[in-house]
Short mmCIF file of C-alpha atoms in Angstrom, two decimals:
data_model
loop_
_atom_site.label_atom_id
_atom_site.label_comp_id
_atom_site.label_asym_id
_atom_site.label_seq_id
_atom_site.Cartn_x
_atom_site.Cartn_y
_atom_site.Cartn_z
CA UNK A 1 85.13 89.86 109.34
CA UNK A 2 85.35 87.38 112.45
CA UNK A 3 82.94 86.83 114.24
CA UNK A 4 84.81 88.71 118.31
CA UNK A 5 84.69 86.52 121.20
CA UNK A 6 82.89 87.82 124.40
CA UNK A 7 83.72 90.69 125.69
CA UNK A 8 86.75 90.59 128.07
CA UNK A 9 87.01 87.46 127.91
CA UNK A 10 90.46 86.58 130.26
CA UNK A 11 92.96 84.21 128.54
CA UNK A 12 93.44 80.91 130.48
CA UNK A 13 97.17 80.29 132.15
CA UNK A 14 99.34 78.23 129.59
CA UNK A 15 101.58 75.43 130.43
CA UNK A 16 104.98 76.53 130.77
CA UNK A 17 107.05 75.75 127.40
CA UNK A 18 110.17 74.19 128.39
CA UNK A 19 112.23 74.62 125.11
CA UNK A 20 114.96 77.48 125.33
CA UNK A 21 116.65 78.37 128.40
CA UNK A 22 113.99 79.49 130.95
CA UNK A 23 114.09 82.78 132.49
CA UNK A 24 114.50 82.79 136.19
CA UNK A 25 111.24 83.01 138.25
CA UNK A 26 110.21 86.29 139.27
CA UNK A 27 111.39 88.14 142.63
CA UNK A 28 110.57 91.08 144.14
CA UNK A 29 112.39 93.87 142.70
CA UNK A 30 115.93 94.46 142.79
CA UNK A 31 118.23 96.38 141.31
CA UNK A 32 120.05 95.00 138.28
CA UNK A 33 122.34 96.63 135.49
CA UNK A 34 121.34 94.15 132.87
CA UNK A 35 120.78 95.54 129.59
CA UNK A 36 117.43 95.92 128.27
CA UNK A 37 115.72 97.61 124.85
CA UNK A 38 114.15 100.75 124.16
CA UNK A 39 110.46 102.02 124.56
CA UNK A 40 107.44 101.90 121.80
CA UNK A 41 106.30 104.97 123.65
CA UNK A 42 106.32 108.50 123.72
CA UNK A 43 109.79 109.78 123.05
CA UNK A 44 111.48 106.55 122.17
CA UNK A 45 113.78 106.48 119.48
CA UNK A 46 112.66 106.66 116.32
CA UNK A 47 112.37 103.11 114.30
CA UNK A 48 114.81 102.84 111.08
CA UNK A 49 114.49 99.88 108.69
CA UNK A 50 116.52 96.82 109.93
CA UNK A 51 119.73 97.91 106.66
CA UNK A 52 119.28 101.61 107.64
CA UNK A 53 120.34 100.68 111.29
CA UNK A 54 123.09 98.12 110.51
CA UNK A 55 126.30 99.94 111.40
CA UNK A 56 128.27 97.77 113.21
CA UNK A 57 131.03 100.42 114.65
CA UNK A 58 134.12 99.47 116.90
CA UNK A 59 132.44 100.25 120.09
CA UNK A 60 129.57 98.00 119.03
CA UNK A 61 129.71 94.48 121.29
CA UNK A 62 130.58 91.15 119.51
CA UNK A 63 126.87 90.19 120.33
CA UNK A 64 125.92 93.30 119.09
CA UNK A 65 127.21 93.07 115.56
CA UNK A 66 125.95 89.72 115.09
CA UNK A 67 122.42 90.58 115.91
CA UNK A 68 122.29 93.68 113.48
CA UNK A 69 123.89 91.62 110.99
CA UNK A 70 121.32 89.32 111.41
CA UNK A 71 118.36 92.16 111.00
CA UNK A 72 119.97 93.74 107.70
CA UNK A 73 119.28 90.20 106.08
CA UNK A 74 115.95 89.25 107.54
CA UNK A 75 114.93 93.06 106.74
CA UNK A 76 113.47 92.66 103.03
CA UNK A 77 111.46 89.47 103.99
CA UNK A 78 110.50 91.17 107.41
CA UNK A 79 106.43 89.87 106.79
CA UNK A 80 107.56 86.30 105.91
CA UNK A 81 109.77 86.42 109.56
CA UNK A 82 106.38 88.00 111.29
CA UNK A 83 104.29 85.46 109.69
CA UNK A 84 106.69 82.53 109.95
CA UNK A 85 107.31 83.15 113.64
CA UNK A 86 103.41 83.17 114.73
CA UNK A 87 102.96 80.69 112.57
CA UNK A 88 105.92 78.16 114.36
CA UNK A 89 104.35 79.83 117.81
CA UNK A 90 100.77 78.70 117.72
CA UNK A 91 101.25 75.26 116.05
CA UNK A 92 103.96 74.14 118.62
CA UNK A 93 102.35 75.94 121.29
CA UNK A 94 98.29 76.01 121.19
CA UNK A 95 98.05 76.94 124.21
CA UNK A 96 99.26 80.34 123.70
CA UNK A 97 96.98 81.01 121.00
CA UNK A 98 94.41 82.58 123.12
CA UNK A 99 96.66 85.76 124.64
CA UNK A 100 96.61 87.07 121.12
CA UNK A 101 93.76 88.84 119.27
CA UNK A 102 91.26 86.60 117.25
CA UNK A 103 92.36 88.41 113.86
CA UNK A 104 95.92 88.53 114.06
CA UNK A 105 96.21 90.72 110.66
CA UNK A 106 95.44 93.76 113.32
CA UNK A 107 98.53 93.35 115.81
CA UNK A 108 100.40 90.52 114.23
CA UNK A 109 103.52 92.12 113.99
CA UNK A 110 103.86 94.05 117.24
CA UNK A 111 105.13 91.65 119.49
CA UNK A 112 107.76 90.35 117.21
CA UNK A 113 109.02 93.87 116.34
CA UNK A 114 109.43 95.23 120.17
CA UNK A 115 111.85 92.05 120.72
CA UNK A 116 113.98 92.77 117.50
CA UNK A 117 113.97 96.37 118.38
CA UNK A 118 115.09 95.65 122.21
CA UNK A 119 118.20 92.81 120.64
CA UNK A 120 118.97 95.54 118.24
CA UNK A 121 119.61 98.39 120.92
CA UNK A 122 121.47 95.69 123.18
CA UNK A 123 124.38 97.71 124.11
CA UNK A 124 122.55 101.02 124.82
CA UNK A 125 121.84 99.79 128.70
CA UNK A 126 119.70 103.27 129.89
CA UNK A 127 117.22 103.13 126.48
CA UNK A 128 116.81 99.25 126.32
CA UNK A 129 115.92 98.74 130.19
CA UNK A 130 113.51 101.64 129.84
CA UNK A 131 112.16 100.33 127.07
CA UNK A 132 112.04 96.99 128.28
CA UNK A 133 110.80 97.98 131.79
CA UNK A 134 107.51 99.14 130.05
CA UNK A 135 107.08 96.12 127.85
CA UNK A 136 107.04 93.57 130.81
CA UNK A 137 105.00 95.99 133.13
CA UNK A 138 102.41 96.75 129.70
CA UNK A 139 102.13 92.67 129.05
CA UNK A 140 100.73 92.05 131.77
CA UNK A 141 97.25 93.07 130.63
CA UNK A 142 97.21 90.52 127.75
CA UNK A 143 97.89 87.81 130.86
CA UNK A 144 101.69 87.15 130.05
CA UNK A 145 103.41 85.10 132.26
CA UNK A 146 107.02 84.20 133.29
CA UNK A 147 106.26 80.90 131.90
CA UNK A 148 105.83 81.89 128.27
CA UNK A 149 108.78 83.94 127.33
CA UNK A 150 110.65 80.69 126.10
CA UNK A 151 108.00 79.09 123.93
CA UNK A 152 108.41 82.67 122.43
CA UNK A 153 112.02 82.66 122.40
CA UNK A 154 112.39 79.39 121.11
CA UNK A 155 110.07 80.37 118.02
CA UNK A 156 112.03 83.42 117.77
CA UNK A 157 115.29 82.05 116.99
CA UNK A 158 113.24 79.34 114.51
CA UNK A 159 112.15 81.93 112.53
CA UNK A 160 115.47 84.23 112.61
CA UNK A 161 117.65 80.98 111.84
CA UNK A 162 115.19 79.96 108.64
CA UNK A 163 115.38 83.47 106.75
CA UNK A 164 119.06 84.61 107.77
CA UNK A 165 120.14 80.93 107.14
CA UNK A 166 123.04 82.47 104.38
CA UNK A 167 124.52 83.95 107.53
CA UNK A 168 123.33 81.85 110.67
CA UNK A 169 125.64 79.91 112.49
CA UNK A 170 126.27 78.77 116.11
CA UNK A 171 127.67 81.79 117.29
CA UNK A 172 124.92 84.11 115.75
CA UNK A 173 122.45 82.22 117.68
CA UNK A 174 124.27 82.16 120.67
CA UNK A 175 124.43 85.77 120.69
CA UNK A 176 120.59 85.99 120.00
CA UNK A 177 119.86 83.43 123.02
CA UNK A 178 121.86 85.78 125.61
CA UNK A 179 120.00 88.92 123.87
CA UNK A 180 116.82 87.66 124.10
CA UNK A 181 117.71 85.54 127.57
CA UNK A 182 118.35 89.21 128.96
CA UNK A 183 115.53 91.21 126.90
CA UNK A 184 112.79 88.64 128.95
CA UNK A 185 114.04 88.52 132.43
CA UNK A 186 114.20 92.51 132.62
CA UNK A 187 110.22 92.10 131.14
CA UNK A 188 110.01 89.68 133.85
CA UNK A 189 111.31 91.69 136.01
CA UNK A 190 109.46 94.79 135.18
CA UNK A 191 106.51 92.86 135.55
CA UNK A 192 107.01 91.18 139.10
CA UNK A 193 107.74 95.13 140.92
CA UNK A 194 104.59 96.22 138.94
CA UNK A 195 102.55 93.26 140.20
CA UNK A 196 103.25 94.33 143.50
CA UNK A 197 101.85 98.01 143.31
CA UNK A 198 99.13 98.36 140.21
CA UNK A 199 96.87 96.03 138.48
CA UNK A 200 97.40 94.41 135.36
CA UNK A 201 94.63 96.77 134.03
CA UNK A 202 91.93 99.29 134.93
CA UNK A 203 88.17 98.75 134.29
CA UNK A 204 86.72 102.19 133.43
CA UNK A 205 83.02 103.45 132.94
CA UNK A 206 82.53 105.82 130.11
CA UNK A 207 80.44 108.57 131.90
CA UNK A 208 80.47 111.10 129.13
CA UNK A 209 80.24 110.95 125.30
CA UNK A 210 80.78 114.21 122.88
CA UNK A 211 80.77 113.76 119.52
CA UNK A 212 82.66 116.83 118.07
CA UNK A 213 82.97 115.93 114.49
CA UNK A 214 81.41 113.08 112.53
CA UNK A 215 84.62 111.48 113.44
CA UNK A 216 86.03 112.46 116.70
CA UNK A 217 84.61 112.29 119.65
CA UNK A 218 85.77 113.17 123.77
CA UNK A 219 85.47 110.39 125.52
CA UNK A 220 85.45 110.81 129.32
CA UNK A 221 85.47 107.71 131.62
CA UNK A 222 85.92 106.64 135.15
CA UNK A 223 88.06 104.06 136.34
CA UNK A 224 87.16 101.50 139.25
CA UNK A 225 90.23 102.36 141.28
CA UNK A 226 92.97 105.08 141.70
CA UNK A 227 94.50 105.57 138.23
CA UNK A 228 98.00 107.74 138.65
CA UNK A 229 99.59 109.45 135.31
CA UNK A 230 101.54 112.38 134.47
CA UNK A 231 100.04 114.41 131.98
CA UNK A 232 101.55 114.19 128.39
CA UNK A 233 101.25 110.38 129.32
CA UNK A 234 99.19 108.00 126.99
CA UNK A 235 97.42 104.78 127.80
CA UNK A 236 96.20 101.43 125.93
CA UNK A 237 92.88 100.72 125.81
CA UNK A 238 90.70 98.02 124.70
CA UNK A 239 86.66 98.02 123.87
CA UNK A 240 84.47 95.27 125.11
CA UNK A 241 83.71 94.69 121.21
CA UNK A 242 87.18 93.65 119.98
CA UNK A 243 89.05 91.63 122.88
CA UNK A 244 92.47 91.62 123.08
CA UNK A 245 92.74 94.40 120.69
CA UNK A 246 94.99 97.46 122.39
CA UNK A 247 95.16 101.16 121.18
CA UNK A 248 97.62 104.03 122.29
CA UNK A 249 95.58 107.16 123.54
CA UNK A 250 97.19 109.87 125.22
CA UNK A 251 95.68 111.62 128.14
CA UNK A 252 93.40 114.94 127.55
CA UNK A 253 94.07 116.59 130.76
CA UNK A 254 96.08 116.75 133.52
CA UNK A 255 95.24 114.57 136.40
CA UNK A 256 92.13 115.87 137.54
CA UNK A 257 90.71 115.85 141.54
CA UNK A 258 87.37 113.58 140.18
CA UNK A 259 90.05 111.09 139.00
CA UNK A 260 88.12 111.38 135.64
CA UNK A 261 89.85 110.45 132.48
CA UNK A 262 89.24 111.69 128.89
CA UNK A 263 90.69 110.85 125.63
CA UNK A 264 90.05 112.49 122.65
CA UNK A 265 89.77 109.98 119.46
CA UNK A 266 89.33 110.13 115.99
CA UNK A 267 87.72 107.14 113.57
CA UNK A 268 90.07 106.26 110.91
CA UNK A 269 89.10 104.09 107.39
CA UNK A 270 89.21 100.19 108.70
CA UNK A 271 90.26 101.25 112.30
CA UNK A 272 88.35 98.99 114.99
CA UNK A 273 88.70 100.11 117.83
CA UNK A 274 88.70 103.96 116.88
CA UNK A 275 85.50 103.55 115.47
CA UNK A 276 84.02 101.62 117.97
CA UNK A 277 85.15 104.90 120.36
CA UNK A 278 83.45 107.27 117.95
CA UNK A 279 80.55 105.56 116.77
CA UNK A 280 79.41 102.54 119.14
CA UNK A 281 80.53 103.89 122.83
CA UNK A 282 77.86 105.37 125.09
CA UNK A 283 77.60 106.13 128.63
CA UNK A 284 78.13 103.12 130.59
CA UNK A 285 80.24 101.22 128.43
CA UNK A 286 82.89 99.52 130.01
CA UNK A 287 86.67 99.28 128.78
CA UNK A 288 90.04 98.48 129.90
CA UNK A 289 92.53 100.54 130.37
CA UNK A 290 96.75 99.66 130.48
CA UNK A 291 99.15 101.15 132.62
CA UNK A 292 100.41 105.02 131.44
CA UNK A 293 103.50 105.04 129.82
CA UNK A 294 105.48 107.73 128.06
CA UNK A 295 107.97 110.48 129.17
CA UNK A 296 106.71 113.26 126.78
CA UNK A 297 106.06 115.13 130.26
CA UNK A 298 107.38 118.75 131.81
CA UNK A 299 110.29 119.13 133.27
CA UNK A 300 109.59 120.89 136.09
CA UNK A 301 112.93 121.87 137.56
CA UNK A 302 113.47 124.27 134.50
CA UNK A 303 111.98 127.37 133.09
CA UNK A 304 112.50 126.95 130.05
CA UNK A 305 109.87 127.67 127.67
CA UNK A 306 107.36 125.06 126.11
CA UNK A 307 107.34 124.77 122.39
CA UNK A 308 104.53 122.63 121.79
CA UNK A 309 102.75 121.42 117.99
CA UNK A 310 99.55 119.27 118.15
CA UNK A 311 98.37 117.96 114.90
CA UNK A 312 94.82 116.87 114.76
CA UNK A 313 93.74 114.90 117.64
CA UNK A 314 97.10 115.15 118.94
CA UNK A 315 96.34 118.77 120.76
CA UNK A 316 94.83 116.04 123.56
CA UNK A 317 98.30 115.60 125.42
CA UNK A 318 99.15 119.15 124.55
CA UNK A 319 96.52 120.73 126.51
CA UNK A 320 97.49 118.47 129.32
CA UNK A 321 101.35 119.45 129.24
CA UNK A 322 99.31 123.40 129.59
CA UNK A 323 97.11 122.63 132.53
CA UNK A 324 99.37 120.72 134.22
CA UNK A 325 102.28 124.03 133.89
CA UNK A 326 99.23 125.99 135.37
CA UNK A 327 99.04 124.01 138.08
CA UNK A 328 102.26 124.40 139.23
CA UNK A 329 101.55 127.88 139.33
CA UNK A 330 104.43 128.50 136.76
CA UNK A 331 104.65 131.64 134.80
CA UNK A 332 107.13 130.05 131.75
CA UNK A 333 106.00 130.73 128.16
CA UNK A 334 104.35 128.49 126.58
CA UNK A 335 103.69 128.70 123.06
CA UNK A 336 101.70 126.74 120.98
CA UNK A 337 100.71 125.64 117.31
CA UNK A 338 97.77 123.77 116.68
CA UNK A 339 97.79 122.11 113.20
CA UNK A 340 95.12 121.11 110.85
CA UNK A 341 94.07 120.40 107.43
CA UNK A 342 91.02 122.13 107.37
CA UNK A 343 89.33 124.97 109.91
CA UNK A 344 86.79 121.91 110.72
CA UNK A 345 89.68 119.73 112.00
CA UNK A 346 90.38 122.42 114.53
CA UNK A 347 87.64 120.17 117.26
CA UNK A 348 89.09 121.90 120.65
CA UNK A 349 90.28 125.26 119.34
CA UNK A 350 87.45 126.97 121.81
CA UNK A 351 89.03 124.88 124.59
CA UNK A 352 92.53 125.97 123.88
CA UNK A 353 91.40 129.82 123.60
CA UNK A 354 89.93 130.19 126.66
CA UNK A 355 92.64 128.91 128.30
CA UNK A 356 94.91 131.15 126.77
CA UNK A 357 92.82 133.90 128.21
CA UNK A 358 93.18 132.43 131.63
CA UNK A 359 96.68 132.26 131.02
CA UNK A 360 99.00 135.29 129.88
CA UNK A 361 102.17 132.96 129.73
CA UNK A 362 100.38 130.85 126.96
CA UNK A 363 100.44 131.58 123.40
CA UNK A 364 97.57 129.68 120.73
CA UNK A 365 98.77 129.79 117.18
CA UNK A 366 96.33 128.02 115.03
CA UNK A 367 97.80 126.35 111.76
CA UNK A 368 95.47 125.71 108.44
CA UNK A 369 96.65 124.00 105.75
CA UNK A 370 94.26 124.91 103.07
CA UNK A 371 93.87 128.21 104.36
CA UNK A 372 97.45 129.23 104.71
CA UNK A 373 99.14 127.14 102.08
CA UNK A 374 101.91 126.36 104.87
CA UNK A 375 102.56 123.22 107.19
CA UNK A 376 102.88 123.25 110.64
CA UNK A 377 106.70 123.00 110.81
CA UNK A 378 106.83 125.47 108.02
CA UNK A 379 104.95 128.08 110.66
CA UNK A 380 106.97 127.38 113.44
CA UNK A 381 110.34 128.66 111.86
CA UNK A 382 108.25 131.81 111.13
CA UNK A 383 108.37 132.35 114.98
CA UNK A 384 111.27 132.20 117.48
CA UNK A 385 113.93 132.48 118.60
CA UNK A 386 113.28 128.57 120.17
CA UNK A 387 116.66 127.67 121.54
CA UNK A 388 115.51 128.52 125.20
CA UNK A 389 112.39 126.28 124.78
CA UNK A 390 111.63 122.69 125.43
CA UNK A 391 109.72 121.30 122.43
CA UNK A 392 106.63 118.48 122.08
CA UNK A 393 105.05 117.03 119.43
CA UNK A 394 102.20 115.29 119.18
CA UNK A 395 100.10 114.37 115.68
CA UNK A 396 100.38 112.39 112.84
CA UNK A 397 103.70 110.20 111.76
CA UNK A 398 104.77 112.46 109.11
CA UNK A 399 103.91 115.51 110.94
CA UNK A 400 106.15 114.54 113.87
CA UNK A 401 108.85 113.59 111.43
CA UNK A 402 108.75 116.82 109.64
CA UNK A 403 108.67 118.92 113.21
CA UNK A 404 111.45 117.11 114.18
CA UNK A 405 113.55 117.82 111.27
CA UNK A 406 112.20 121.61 111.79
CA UNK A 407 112.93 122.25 115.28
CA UNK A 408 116.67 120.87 115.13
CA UNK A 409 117.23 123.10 111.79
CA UNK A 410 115.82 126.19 114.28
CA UNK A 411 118.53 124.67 117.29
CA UNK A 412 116.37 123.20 119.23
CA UNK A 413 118.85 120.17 120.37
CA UNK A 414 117.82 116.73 120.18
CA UNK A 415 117.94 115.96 123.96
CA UNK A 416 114.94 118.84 124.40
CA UNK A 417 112.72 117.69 121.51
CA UNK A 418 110.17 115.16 123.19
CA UNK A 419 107.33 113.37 120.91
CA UNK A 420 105.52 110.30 121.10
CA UNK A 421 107.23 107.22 119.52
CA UNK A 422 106.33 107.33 115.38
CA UNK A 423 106.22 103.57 115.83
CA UNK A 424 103.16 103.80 118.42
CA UNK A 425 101.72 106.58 116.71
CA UNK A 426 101.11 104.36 113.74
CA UNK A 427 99.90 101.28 115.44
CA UNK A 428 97.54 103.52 117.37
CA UNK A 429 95.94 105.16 114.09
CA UNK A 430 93.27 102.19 113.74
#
């Protein structure tokens, strides 16, 4: 294993690259229609494989086509394209080497998939600019500048013209210089309206420490400055023992009046920066915290009842999405199914029955595996009527999958079922 540089230590300012049209410099915000990709967060759309997603239809833009022609042939050598395009990144441009992570094999892929994600959804304006908006605004932690986003362009297209070379010509590349041309100046954007109002990132004192099972602990910090957030929100975070390396956590309460933060995480086989969390963190430790993202929030203009499932350690943003009802004083139903494998990997269940005893609106319906032979989603159809609820998940991959499925076979419509992006969820598990 390498050897990690010091901790936080800030990436110098690269030259600018000047191959590949460069993006305009960055203003103060304005308004602008252009069309931009969709969000690795909560409630983004679910990732396909690059030949699932090919379906050119009529309605699809010329550009459009091209590009998801392009990603059904690049799809079954996806890891040569990832490795291919770092590769062509770092030996052309050096000086960019230092933004990324000192073992690539841990991230390698990320940045590279959000920009074929955002050209894929190219002509879906409201999900790419979203999504986009909150790449530019969460890159500016790892100390992106306007300045880079054609040295990765240009290495983009390099890679992309080498493995779909059967198909590539001079108008597929075309359309992939306008997509991506578009893709970075809404980052850039993003990034100069955020600049003017928050900081890149938060430095945050871990203040409390409670190690619930051998591998999760509550992790409570407090950050040097204001930190807003909605609850059912998640963050990135990185340790001061693995620089440069950024986890998803979601937010375990509401916002609270101390302006204390907790999180709850659980160490996974190999994961570094979970088990850091769990097993190295003590009180005052410093991190870094990201900006929040995610819309897997309430709706508070409604009553309609919450439907909520939390798998594992994902009953953190779901007992934020219940304090923060009771603090708008609502009285909606709120019912809720707490998954786990075993009765041990039920950390919080204390937690979530006294507040339903606070609460007579709120509902806890603990879920067992081994002890009931049935799966979460399976228990849910037991209950309901749900078609007059709003629905969140929060757990595992498969266990979001599978209560998605669930909840749209009980009615539940697609528009009301909110979950944090799969694609997060497993980049977050180490």
């Amino acid at each position: 294993m390498p050897e990690p540089p010091a901790p936080f230590d800030r990436p110098r300012s690269p030259e600018p690259a000047e191959p590949f049209e460069k993006p305009r410099s960055p203003e103060p915000p304005v308004s602008r229609q252009a069309p931009p990709l969709p969000e690795p967060g909560p409630s983004g759309p679910e990732p396909q494989s690059p030949a699932q997603r090919f379906d050119p239809t009529p309605q699809a833009s010329p550009d459009a086509v091209l590009i998801r022609r392009t990603m059904a042939e690049v799809g079954p050598v996806a890891d040569k394209v990832t490795s291919y395009f770092y590769a062509l990144l770092f030996v052309r441009h050096p000086d960019l080497r230092p933004l990324f992570p000192a073992a690539m094999d841990t991230q390698r892929d990320r940045l590279l998939k959000a920009l074929l994600t955002a050209a894929e959804h190219i002509d879906n304006t409201p999900v790419l600019v979203d999504y986009l908006q909150n790449l530019g605004r969460g890159h500016r932690k790892y100390g992106t500048r306007p300045e880079h986003y054609p040295a990765v362009g240009e290495c983009l297209i390099g890679s992309l013209s080498r493995f779909a070379s059967a198909i590539w010509d001079a108008e597929t590349e075309a359309a992939w210089v306008r997509a991506y041309t578009t893709i970075s100046q809404v980052m850039i954007d993003a990034a100069a309206a955020d600049e003017l109002r928050a900081p890149a990132w938060w430095y945050a004192e871990v203040v409390a420490h409670d190690l619930r099972t051998p591998d999760i602990a509550v992790i409570t910090v407090r950050p040097d400055q204001p930190y807003p957030f909605l609850a059912g929100q998640y963050t990135s975070l990185e340790t001061p023992w693995w620089p440069r390396i950024w986890r998803h956590y979601s937010f375990a309460s509401a916002p609270r009046s101390d302006g204390l933060l907790s999180f709850h995480v659980k160490a996974v086989p190999a994961g570094w920066v979970s088990n850091a969390l769990v097993h190295r963190a003590r009180p005052g430790d410093i991190i870094r915290l990201g900006p929040p993202a995610g819309s897997m929030t309430v709706d508070h203009t409604t009553d309609s009842g919450l439907l909520c499932l939390g798998g594992g350690t994902g009953i953190a943003p779901i007992k934020a999405l219940v304090e923060d009802v009771a603090e708008h004083g609502e009285r909606r139903p709120v019912e809720v199914f707490y998954g786990a494998r075993t009765d041990h990997d039920l950390y919080d269940i204390d937690t979530m029955l006294r507040l339903q005893q606070s609460h007579p609106w709120l509902a806890v319906r603990p879920v067992v595996d081994q002890r009931a032979h049935l799966h979460l989603p399976d228990a849910v159809r037991e209950y309901g009527p749900w078609n007059e609820y709003d629905a969140y998940l929060s757990g595992p991959p498969g266990m979001i999958r599978s209560g998605v499925d669930a909840l749209r076979a009980a009615g539940i419509p697609s528009d009301r079922i909110r979950h944090d992006s799969v694609e997060e969820l497993v980049a977050a598990g180490d």
